[in-house]
Each structure stands twice: as C-alpha cells, then as structure tokens.
mmCIF file of C-alpha atoms in Angstrom:
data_model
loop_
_atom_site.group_PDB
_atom_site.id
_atom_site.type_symbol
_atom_site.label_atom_id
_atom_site.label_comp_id
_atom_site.label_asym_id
_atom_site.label_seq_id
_atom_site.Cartn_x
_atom_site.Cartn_y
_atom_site.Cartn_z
ATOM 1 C CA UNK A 1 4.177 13.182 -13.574
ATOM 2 C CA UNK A 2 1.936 10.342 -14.677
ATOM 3 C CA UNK A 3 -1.156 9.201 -14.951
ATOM 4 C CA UNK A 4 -2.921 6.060 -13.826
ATOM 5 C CA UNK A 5 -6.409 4.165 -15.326
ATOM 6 C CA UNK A 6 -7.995 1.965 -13.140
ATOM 7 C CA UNK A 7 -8.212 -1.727 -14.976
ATOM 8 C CA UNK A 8 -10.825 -3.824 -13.480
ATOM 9 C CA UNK A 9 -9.640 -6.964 -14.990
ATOM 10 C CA UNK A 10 -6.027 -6.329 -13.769
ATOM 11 C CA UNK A 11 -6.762 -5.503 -10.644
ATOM 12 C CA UNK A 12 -9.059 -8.356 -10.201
ATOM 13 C CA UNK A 13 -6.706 -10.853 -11.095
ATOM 14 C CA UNK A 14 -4.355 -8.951 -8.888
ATOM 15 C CA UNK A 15 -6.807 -9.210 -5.782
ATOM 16 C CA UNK A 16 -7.242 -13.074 -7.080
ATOM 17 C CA UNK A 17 -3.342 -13.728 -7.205
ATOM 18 C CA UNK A 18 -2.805 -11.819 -3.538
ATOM 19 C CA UNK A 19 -6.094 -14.338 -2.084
ATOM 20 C CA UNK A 20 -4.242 -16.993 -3.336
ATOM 21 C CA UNK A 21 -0.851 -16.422 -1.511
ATOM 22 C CA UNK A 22 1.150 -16.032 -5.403
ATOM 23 C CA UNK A 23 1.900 -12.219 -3.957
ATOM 24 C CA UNK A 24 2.677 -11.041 -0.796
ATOM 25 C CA UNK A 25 2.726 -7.390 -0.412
ATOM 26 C CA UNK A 26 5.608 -6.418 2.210
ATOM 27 C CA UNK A 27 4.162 -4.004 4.892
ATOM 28 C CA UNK A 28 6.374 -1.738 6.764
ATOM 29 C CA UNK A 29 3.404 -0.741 9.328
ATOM 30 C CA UNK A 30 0.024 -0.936 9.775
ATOM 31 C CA UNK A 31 -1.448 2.905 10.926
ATOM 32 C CA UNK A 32 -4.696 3.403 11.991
ATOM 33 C CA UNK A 33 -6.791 6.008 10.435
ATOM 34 C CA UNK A 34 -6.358 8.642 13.026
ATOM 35 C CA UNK A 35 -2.634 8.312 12.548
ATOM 36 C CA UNK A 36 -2.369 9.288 8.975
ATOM 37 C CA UNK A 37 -0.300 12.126 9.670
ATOM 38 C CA UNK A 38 2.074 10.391 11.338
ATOM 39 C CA UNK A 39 2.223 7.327 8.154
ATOM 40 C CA UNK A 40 2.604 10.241 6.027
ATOM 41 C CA UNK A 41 5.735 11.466 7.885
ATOM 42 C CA UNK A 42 6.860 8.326 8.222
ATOM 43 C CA UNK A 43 6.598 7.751 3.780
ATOM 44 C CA UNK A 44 8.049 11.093 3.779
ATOM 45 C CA UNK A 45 11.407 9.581 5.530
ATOM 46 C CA UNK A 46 12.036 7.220 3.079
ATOM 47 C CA UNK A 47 13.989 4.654 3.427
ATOM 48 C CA UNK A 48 11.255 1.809 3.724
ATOM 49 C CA UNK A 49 11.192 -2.125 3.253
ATOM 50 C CA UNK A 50 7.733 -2.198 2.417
ATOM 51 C CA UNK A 51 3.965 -0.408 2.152
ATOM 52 C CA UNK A 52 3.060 1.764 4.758
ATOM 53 C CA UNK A 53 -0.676 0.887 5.119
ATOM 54 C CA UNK A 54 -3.993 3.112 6.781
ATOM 55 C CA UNK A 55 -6.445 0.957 8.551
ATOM 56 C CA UNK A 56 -9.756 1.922 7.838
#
C-alpha cells in the first residue's frame, strides 16, 4: 500500500509537457462512462500496452 499527495506544480508541468507533445500517454481504449464496468474488467485482465481511459 501507498499513498499519493497531489503536487500542483508537478502536475502542472506535467499537463504543460503532455500540451506540448514531450509525453505521449499510450492508450489501450477509450470507454465511455457507461462502460466502466466493462474498462474495469478489461484492467482486471492485465496484460495491457497502455491506459485504459473513461470518457466523461
């Protein structure tokens, strides 16, 4: 187990670095909202090449 703080200066100069193409996040799939049952199974197969994402 672990525990995570928020850093608003990190993540802001991660939002800054993803806006200006230096990271690219690899997505797996794109679910929508009403499917986040079926993302979670999906994360729960493992296995994945990338983020599994909930469009909101």
């Amino acid at each position: 187990m672990f525990i995570v703080e928020a850093n608003t200066d990190d993540l802001t100069q991660l939002a800054r670095s993803t806006d200006e193409g230096h990271l690219k996040p690899l997505i797996e799939k794109v679910y929508p909202l009403e499917q986040a049952r079926q993302a979670y199974e999906r994360l729960s197969e493992g296995h994945l090449r990338g983020k599994i994402v909930l469009s909101i």
